[in-house]
Amino acid sequence: ASKIIGVDLGIKNLLTTPVQYFGQFSEKLKDKIKQNDLKRRRKQKLNACLKKKGLVPVSLHNEKLDGFIKNEIGRAINLFINSVTEDTTVVLERLSISDMRFKSRNMNRILKASKIGYAMDRLKQKLDLKHIRYASVPAAYSSQQCSCCGYIDRSNRPTQEKFICKFCEYTDNADVNASKNIAKRFGDVELKDLTDFREMKPFLLERF
């Protein structure tokens, strides 16, 4: 029988399965973003001077930062692919990166820098190359839903990393809990037919 593994894509850990984390480079990325901000501000001041003199401005784009992120993404994906056997079905979130938002402005900047959309595309390419089957399922509320009892509440996730169900008190790492929900949504015909994000919560709570 084939194995089913749910994968949650995130910032703290690029890829999370129910048993493993891949790509824990968020702290390094935070430092590099700070360094990049300082360089960017210096370049903006320089460009203001160059503009006054009618000279060509310097590029604000940081190719080194881009290279670092893509390299870390590639490394994490390779480690994950090497951990998966050909009889596995990898279940991914059907993500809308443009809809992903954090309260913290800094976290939103890290989200943008993390290139989650690029990571998802690269992961699918690698899975195709290795002939490993994958499927995408609706991502809505996978981080707020309890993988044990199915209860959904925003307060189930008190911090970015912690999940504590308000109904059954099930406790887990938030990304691990999400990866379990993603795996459970594979093959769910009723859920597959729901295309409107707003229909998801009432539907899932009715099941609960």
PDB file of C-alpha atoms in Angstrom:
ATOM      1  CA  ALA A   1       0.000   0.000   0.000  1.00  0.00           C
ATOM      2  CA  SER A   2       1.251   3.495  -0.769  1.00  0.00           C
ATOM      3  CA  LYS A   3       2.220   5.851   2.018  1.00  0.00           C
ATOM      4  CA  ILE A   4       0.631   9.290   2.352  1.00  0.00           C
ATOM      5  CA  ILE A   5       2.675  12.207   3.715  1.00  0.00           C
ATOM      6  CA  GLY A   6       1.281  15.688   4.308  1.00  0.00           C
ATOM      7  CA  VAL A   7       3.712  18.591   3.854  1.00  0.00           C
ATOM      8  CA  ASP A   8       3.264  22.040   5.392  1.00  0.00           C
ATOM      9  CA  LEU A   9       5.282  24.889   3.842  1.00  0.00           C
ATOM     10  CA  GLY A  10       6.281  27.669   6.203  1.00  0.00           C
ATOM     11  CA  ILE A  11       8.858  30.169   7.395  1.00  0.00           C
ATOM     12  CA  LYS A  12      10.285  28.654  10.586  1.00  0.00           C
ATOM     13  CA  ASN A  13      10.713  25.313   8.799  1.00  0.00           C
ATOM     14  CA  LEU A  14      10.458  25.373   5.030  1.00  0.00           C
ATOM     15  CA  LEU A  15       8.958  21.867   4.883  1.00  0.00           C
ATOM     16  CA  THR A  16       7.282  20.059   7.778  1.00  0.00           C
ATOM     17  CA  THR A  17       5.929  16.495   7.771  1.00  0.00           C
ATOM     18  CA  PRO A  18       4.342  14.688  10.744  1.00  0.00           C
ATOM     19  CA  VAL A  19       7.779  13.268  11.629  1.00  0.00           C
ATOM     20  CA  GLN A  20      10.462  15.628  10.266  1.00  0.00           C
ATOM     21  CA  TYR A  21      11.508  19.236   9.568  1.00  0.00           C
ATOM     22  CA  PHE A  22      13.471  20.373   6.499  1.00  0.00           C
ATOM     23  CA  GLY A  23      15.006  23.803   5.870  1.00  0.00           C
ATOM     24  CA  GLN A  24      15.437  25.527   9.217  1.00  0.00           C
ATOM     25  CA  PHE A  25      17.125  28.674   7.937  1.00  0.00           C
ATOM     26  CA  SER A  26      14.705  31.378   9.125  1.00  0.00           C
ATOM     27  CA  GLU A  27      17.092  32.814  11.773  1.00  0.00           C
ATOM     28  CA  LYS A  28      19.904  33.161   9.216  1.00  0.00           C
ATOM     29  CA  LEU A  29      17.406  34.739   6.832  1.00  0.00           C
ATOM     30  CA  LYS A  30      16.324  37.314   9.451  1.00  0.00           C
ATOM     31  CA  ASP A  31      19.977  38.368   9.918  1.00  0.00           C
ATOM     32  CA  LYS A  32      20.550  38.584   6.174  1.00  0.00           C
ATOM     33  CA  ILE A  33      17.391  40.683   5.709  1.00  0.00           C
ATOM     34  CA  LYS A  34      18.640  43.120   8.394  1.00  0.00           C
ATOM     35  CA  GLN A  35      22.009  43.401   6.630  1.00  0.00           C
ATOM     36  CA  ASN A  36      20.236  43.842   3.297  1.00  0.00           C
ATOM     37  CA  ASP A  37      18.051  46.646   4.722  1.00  0.00           C
ATOM     38  CA  LEU A  38      21.147  48.578   5.843  1.00  0.00           C
ATOM     39  CA  LYS A  39      22.784  48.172   2.426  1.00  0.00           C
ATOM     40  CA  ARG A  40      19.540  49.110   0.679  1.00  0.00           C
ATOM     41  CA  ARG A  41      19.212  52.335   2.708  1.00  0.00           C
ATOM     42  CA  ARG A  42      22.823  53.265   1.881  1.00  0.00           C
ATOM     43  CA  LYS A  43      22.190  52.596  -1.807  1.00  0.00           C
ATOM     44  CA  GLN A  44      19.000  54.707  -1.725  1.00  0.00           C
ATOM     45  CA  LYS A  45      20.978  57.653  -0.283  1.00  0.00           C
ATOM     46  CA  LEU A  46      23.671  57.135  -2.915  1.00  0.00           C
ATOM     47  CA  ASN A  47      21.039  57.014  -5.670  1.00  0.00           C
ATOM     48  CA  ALA A  48      19.542  60.311  -4.459  1.00  0.00           C
ATOM     49  CA  CYS A  49      23.001  61.909  -4.895  1.00  0.00           C
ATOM     50  CA  LEU A  50      23.552  60.241  -8.275  1.00  0.00           C
ATOM     51  CA  LYS A  51      20.136  61.415  -9.478  1.00  0.00           C
ATOM     52  CA  LYS A  52      20.993  65.036  -8.610  1.00  0.00           C
ATOM     53  CA  LYS A  53      24.174  64.708 -10.662  1.00  0.00           C
ATOM     54  CA  GLY A  54      22.301  63.102 -13.551  1.00  0.00           C
ATOM     55  CA  LEU A  55      24.191  59.822 -13.146  1.00  0.00           C
ATOM     56  CA  VAL A  56      22.914  56.238 -13.498  1.00  0.00           C
ATOM     57  CA  PRO A  57      21.572  54.821 -10.179  1.00  0.00           C
ATOM     58  CA  VAL A  58      22.895  51.585  -8.684  1.00  0.00           C
ATOM     59  CA  SER A  59      20.629  48.522  -8.470  1.00  0.00           C
ATOM     60  CA  LEU A  60      18.863  47.915  -5.137  1.00  0.00           C
ATOM     61  CA  HIS A  61      18.518  44.201  -5.899  1.00  0.00           C
ATOM     62  CA  ASN A  62      20.621  41.865  -3.753  1.00  0.00           C
ATOM     63  CA  GLU A  63      21.649  38.867  -5.856  1.00  0.00           C
ATOM     64  CA  LYS A  64      23.615  37.333  -2.952  1.00  0.00           C
ATOM     65  CA  LEU A  65      20.483  37.223  -0.764  1.00  0.00           C
ATOM     66  CA  ASP A  66      18.490  35.672  -3.611  1.00  0.00           C
ATOM     67  CA  GLY A  67      21.239  33.114  -4.152  1.00  0.00           C
ATOM     68  CA  PHE A  68      21.360  32.221  -0.441  1.00  0.00           C
ATOM     69  CA  ILE A  69      17.582  31.665  -0.259  1.00  0.00           C
ATOM     70  CA  LYS A  70      17.411  29.571  -3.442  1.00  0.00           C
ATOM     71  CA  ASN A  71      20.403  27.491  -2.305  1.00  0.00           C
ATOM     72  CA  GLU A  72      18.795  26.784   1.110  1.00  0.00           C
ATOM     73  CA  ILE A  73      15.469  25.932  -0.544  1.00  0.00           C
ATOM     74  CA  GLY A  74      17.228  23.529  -2.916  1.00  0.00           C
ATOM     75  CA  ARG A  75      19.079  21.866  -0.048  1.00  0.00           C
ATOM     76  CA  ALA A  76      15.896  21.420   2.029  1.00  0.00           C
ATOM     77  CA  ILE A  77      13.959  19.997  -0.924  1.00  0.00           C
ATOM     78  CA  ASN A  78      16.758  17.526  -1.768  1.00  0.00           C
ATOM     79  CA  LEU A  79      16.842  16.286   1.838  1.00  0.00           C
ATOM     80  CA  PHE A  80      13.074  15.830   1.793  1.00  0.00           C
ATOM     81  CA  ILE A  81      13.055  14.057  -1.596  1.00  0.00           C
ATOM     82  CA  ASN A  82      15.783  11.675  -0.399  1.00  0.00           C
ATOM     83  CA  SER A  83      13.628  10.768   2.620  1.00  0.00           C
ATOM     84  CA  VAL A  84      10.634   9.791   0.471  1.00  0.00           C
ATOM     85  CA  THR A  85      10.160   6.421  -1.238  1.00  0.00           C
ATOM     86  CA  GLU A  86       8.574   5.995  -4.677  1.00  0.00           C
ATOM     87  CA  ASP A  87       5.449   4.372  -3.213  1.00  0.00           C
ATOM     88  CA  THR A  88       4.662   7.610  -1.314  1.00  0.00           C
ATOM     89  CA  THR A  89       1.969  10.132  -2.215  1.00  0.00           C
ATOM     90  CA  VAL A  90       3.049  13.603  -1.104  1.00  0.00           C
ATOM     91  CA  VAL A  91       0.088  15.825  -0.207  1.00  0.00           C
ATOM     92  CA  LEU A  92       0.666  19.574  -0.596  1.00  0.00           C
ATOM     93  CA  GLU A  93      -1.379  22.660   0.212  1.00  0.00           C
ATOM     94  CA  ARG A  94      -3.085  24.495  -2.609  1.00  0.00           C
ATOM     95  CA  LEU A  95      -1.534  27.773  -1.520  1.00  0.00           C
ATOM     96  CA  SER A  96      -2.375  31.328  -2.468  1.00  0.00           C
ATOM     97  CA  ILE A  97       0.799  33.167  -1.471  1.00  0.00           C
ATOM     98  CA  SER A  98      -0.817  36.574  -2.101  1.00  0.00           C
ATOM     99  CA  ASP A  99      -3.416  35.796   0.611  1.00  0.00           C
ATOM    100  CA  MET A 100      -0.807  34.874   3.242  1.00  0.00           C
ATOM    101  CA  ARG A 101      -0.433  37.628   5.836  1.00  0.00           C
ATOM    102  CA  PHE A 102       0.992  38.085   9.335  1.00  0.00           C
ATOM    103  CA  LYS A 103       0.179  40.745  11.922  1.00  0.00           C
ATOM    104  CA  SER A 104       3.876  41.536  12.206  1.00  0.00           C
ATOM    105  CA  ARG A 105       5.285  43.704   9.404  1.00  0.00           C
ATOM    106  CA  ASN A 106       8.674  42.083   9.916  1.00  0.00           C
ATOM    107  CA  MET A 107       7.180  38.581   9.497  1.00  0.00           C
ATOM    108  CA  ASN A 108       5.506  39.690   6.255  1.00  0.00           C
ATOM    109  CA  ARG A 109       8.886  40.817   4.939  1.00  0.00           C
ATOM    110  CA  ILE A 110      10.427  37.465   5.894  1.00  0.00           C
ATOM    111  CA  LEU A 111       7.487  35.706   4.191  1.00  0.00           C
ATOM    112  CA  LYS A 112       8.149  37.674   0.999  1.00  0.00           C
ATOM    113  CA  ALA A 113      11.890  36.950   1.159  1.00  0.00           C
ATOM    114  CA  SER A 114      11.304  33.239   1.869  1.00  0.00           C
ATOM    115  CA  LYS A 115      10.066  32.653  -1.688  1.00  0.00           C
ATOM    116  CA  ILE A 116       7.408  30.117  -0.616  1.00  0.00           C
ATOM    117  CA  GLY A 117       5.851  30.145  -4.105  1.00  0.00           C
ATOM    118  CA  TYR A 118       9.241  29.418  -5.696  1.00  0.00           C
ATOM    119  CA  ALA A 119       9.827  26.637  -3.127  1.00  0.00           C
ATOM    120  CA  MET A 120       6.468  25.011  -3.961  1.00  0.00           C
ATOM    121  CA  ASP A 121       7.232  25.095  -7.708  1.00  0.00           C
ATOM    122  CA  ARG A 122      10.727  23.623  -7.170  1.00  0.00           C
ATOM    123  CA  LEU A 123       9.329  20.899  -4.913  1.00  0.00           C
ATOM    124  CA  LYS A 124       6.807  19.848  -7.578  1.00  0.00           C
ATOM    125  CA  GLN A 125       9.541  19.820 -10.245  1.00  0.00           C
ATOM    126  CA  LYS A 126      11.756  17.587  -8.077  1.00  0.00           C
ATOM    127  CA  LEU A 127       8.860  15.229  -7.286  1.00  0.00           C
ATOM    128  CA  ASP A 128       8.155  14.926 -11.028  1.00  0.00           C
ATOM    129  CA  LEU A 129      11.830  14.186 -11.737  1.00  0.00           C
ATOM    130  CA  LYS A 130      11.849  11.427  -9.111  1.00  0.00           C
ATOM    131  CA  HIS A 131       8.473  10.059 -10.335  1.00  0.00           C
ATOM    132  CA  ILE A 132       6.944  10.563  -6.900  1.00  0.00           C
ATOM    133  CA  ARG A 133       3.185  11.119  -6.948  1.00  0.00           C
ATOM    134  CA  TYR A 134       1.814  14.292  -5.385  1.00  0.00           C
ATOM    135  CA  ALA A 135      -1.580  15.928  -4.946  1.00  0.00           C
ATOM    136  CA  SER A 136      -2.778  19.356  -3.812  1.00  0.00           C
ATOM    137  CA  VAL A 137      -5.583  19.914  -1.301  1.00  0.00           C
ATOM    138  CA  PRO A 138      -7.316  23.073   0.028  1.00  0.00           C
ATOM    139  CA  ALA A 139      -5.075  24.830   2.546  1.00  0.00           C
ATOM    140  CA  ALA A 140      -7.797  26.817   4.357  1.00  0.00           C
ATOM    141  CA  TYR A 141      -7.816  26.410   8.162  1.00  0.00           C
ATOM    142  CA  SER A 142      -5.208  23.609   8.130  1.00  0.00           C
ATOM    143  CA  SER A 143      -3.242  25.605  10.723  1.00  0.00           C
ATOM    144  CA  GLN A 144      -6.293  26.291  12.957  1.00  0.00           C
ATOM    145  CA  GLN A 145      -7.966  22.863  12.781  1.00  0.00           C
ATOM    146  CA  CYS A 146      -7.169  20.179  15.348  1.00  0.00           C
ATOM    147  CA  SER A 147      -5.799  17.103  13.579  1.00  0.00           C
ATOM    148  CA  CYS A 148      -7.077  14.976  16.472  1.00  0.00           C
ATOM    149  CA  CYS A 149     -10.750  16.019  16.870  1.00  0.00           C
ATOM    150  CA  GLY A 150     -11.330  18.414  13.943  1.00  0.00           C
ATOM    151  CA  TYR A 151     -12.290  21.495  16.000  1.00  0.00           C
ATOM    152  CA  ILE A 152     -11.404  24.835  14.349  1.00  0.00           C
ATOM    153  CA  ASP A 153     -10.547  27.987  16.274  1.00  0.00           C
ATOM    154  CA  ARG A 154      -7.971  30.696  15.647  1.00  0.00           C
ATOM    155  CA  SER A 155      -7.006  30.561  19.334  1.00  0.00           C
ATOM    156  CA  ASN A 156      -6.001  26.896  18.909  1.00  0.00           C
ATOM    157  CA  ARG A 157      -2.716  28.375  17.701  1.00  0.00           C
ATOM    158  CA  PRO A 158      -1.593  30.732  20.500  1.00  0.00           C
ATOM    159  CA  THR A 159       1.880  31.238  18.971  1.00  0.00           C
ATOM    160  CA  GLN A 160       3.528  30.683  15.589  1.00  0.00           C
ATOM    161  CA  GLU A 161       4.950  27.350  16.801  1.00  0.00           C
ATOM    162  CA  LYS A 162       2.428  26.027  19.333  1.00  0.00           C
ATOM    163  CA  PHE A 163      -0.913  24.255  18.757  1.00  0.00           C
ATOM    164  CA  ILE A 164      -3.267  23.571  21.693  1.00  0.00           C
ATOM    165  CA  CYS A 165      -6.842  22.515  20.866  1.00  0.00           C
ATOM    166  CA  LYS A 166      -9.426  24.466  22.876  1.00  0.00           C
ATOM    167  CA  PHE A 167     -11.847  21.535  22.666  1.00  0.00           C
ATOM    168  CA  CYS A 168      -9.883  18.308  23.271  1.00  0.00           C
ATOM    169  CA  GLU A 169      -6.602  19.864  24.567  1.00  0.00           C
ATOM    170  CA  TYR A 170      -4.517  18.034  21.942  1.00  0.00           C
ATOM    171  CA  THR A 171      -1.049  19.630  21.828  1.00  0.00           C
ATOM    172  CA  ASP A 172       1.483  19.591  18.995  1.00  0.00           C
ATOM    173  CA  ASN A 173       3.891  21.717  17.013  1.00  0.00           C
ATOM    174  CA  ALA A 174       1.661  23.959  14.863  1.00  0.00           C
ATOM    175  CA  ASP A 175       3.338  23.016  11.560  1.00  0.00           C
ATOM    176  CA  VAL A 176       3.246  19.293  12.394  1.00  0.00           C
ATOM    177  CA  ASN A 177      -0.473  19.574  13.224  1.00  0.00           C
ATOM    178  CA  ALA A 178      -1.057  21.339   9.880  1.00  0.00           C
ATOM    179  CA  SER A 179       0.842  18.625   7.965  1.00  0.00           C
ATOM    180  CA  LYS A 180      -1.411  15.974   9.556  1.00  0.00           C
ATOM    181  CA  ASN A 181      -4.528  17.892   8.451  1.00  0.00           C
ATOM    182  CA  ILE A 182      -3.127  18.220   4.920  1.00  0.00           C
ATOM    183  CA  ALA A 183      -2.597  14.435   4.707  1.00  0.00           C
ATOM    184  CA  LYS A 184      -6.154  13.783   5.967  1.00  0.00           C
ATOM    185  CA  ARG A 185      -7.626  16.014   3.243  1.00  0.00           C
ATOM    186  CA  PHE A 186      -6.195  13.787   0.491  1.00  0.00           C
ATOM    187  CA  GLY A 187      -8.980  11.911  -1.296  1.00  0.00           C
ATOM    188  CA  ASP A 188     -11.720  13.921   0.451  1.00  0.00           C
ATOM    189  CA  VAL A 189     -14.163  14.325  -2.450  1.00  0.00           C
ATOM    190  CA  GLU A 190     -16.564  16.699  -0.645  1.00  0.00           C
ATOM    191  CA  LEU A 191     -13.702  19.000   0.363  1.00  0.00           C
ATOM    192  CA  LYS A 192     -12.222  18.953  -3.138  1.00  0.00           C
ATOM    193  CA  ASP A 193     -15.438  20.437  -4.573  1.00  0.00           C
ATOM    194  CA  LEU A 194     -15.262  23.489  -2.287  1.00  0.00           C
ATOM    195  CA  THR A 195     -13.636  26.313  -4.219  1.00  0.00           C
ATOM    196  CA  ASP A 196     -14.735  29.279  -2.089  1.00  0.00           C
ATOM    197  CA  PHE A 197     -12.540  29.909   0.979  1.00  0.00           C
ATOM    198  CA  ARG A 198     -15.593  31.206   2.903  1.00  0.00           C
ATOM    199  CA  GLU A 199     -17.424  27.883   2.519  1.00  0.00           C
ATOM    200  CA  MET A 200     -14.616  25.913   4.173  1.00  0.00           C
ATOM    201  CA  LYS A 201     -15.036  26.822   7.840  1.00  0.00           C
ATOM    202  CA  PRO A 202     -18.831  26.200   8.087  1.00  0.00           C
ATOM    203  CA  PHE A 203     -18.362  22.917   6.187  1.00  0.00           C
ATOM    204  CA  LEU A 204     -15.526  21.681   8.424  1.00  0.00           C
ATOM    205  CA  LEU A 205     -17.311  22.746  11.626  1.00  0.00           C
ATOM    206  CA  GLU A 206     -20.510  20.995  10.507  1.00  0.00           C
ATOM    207  CA  ARG A 207     -18.488  17.791  10.176  1.00  0.00           C
ATOM    208  CA  PHE A 208     -17.003  18.329  13.634  1.00  0.00           C
TER     209      PHE A 208
END
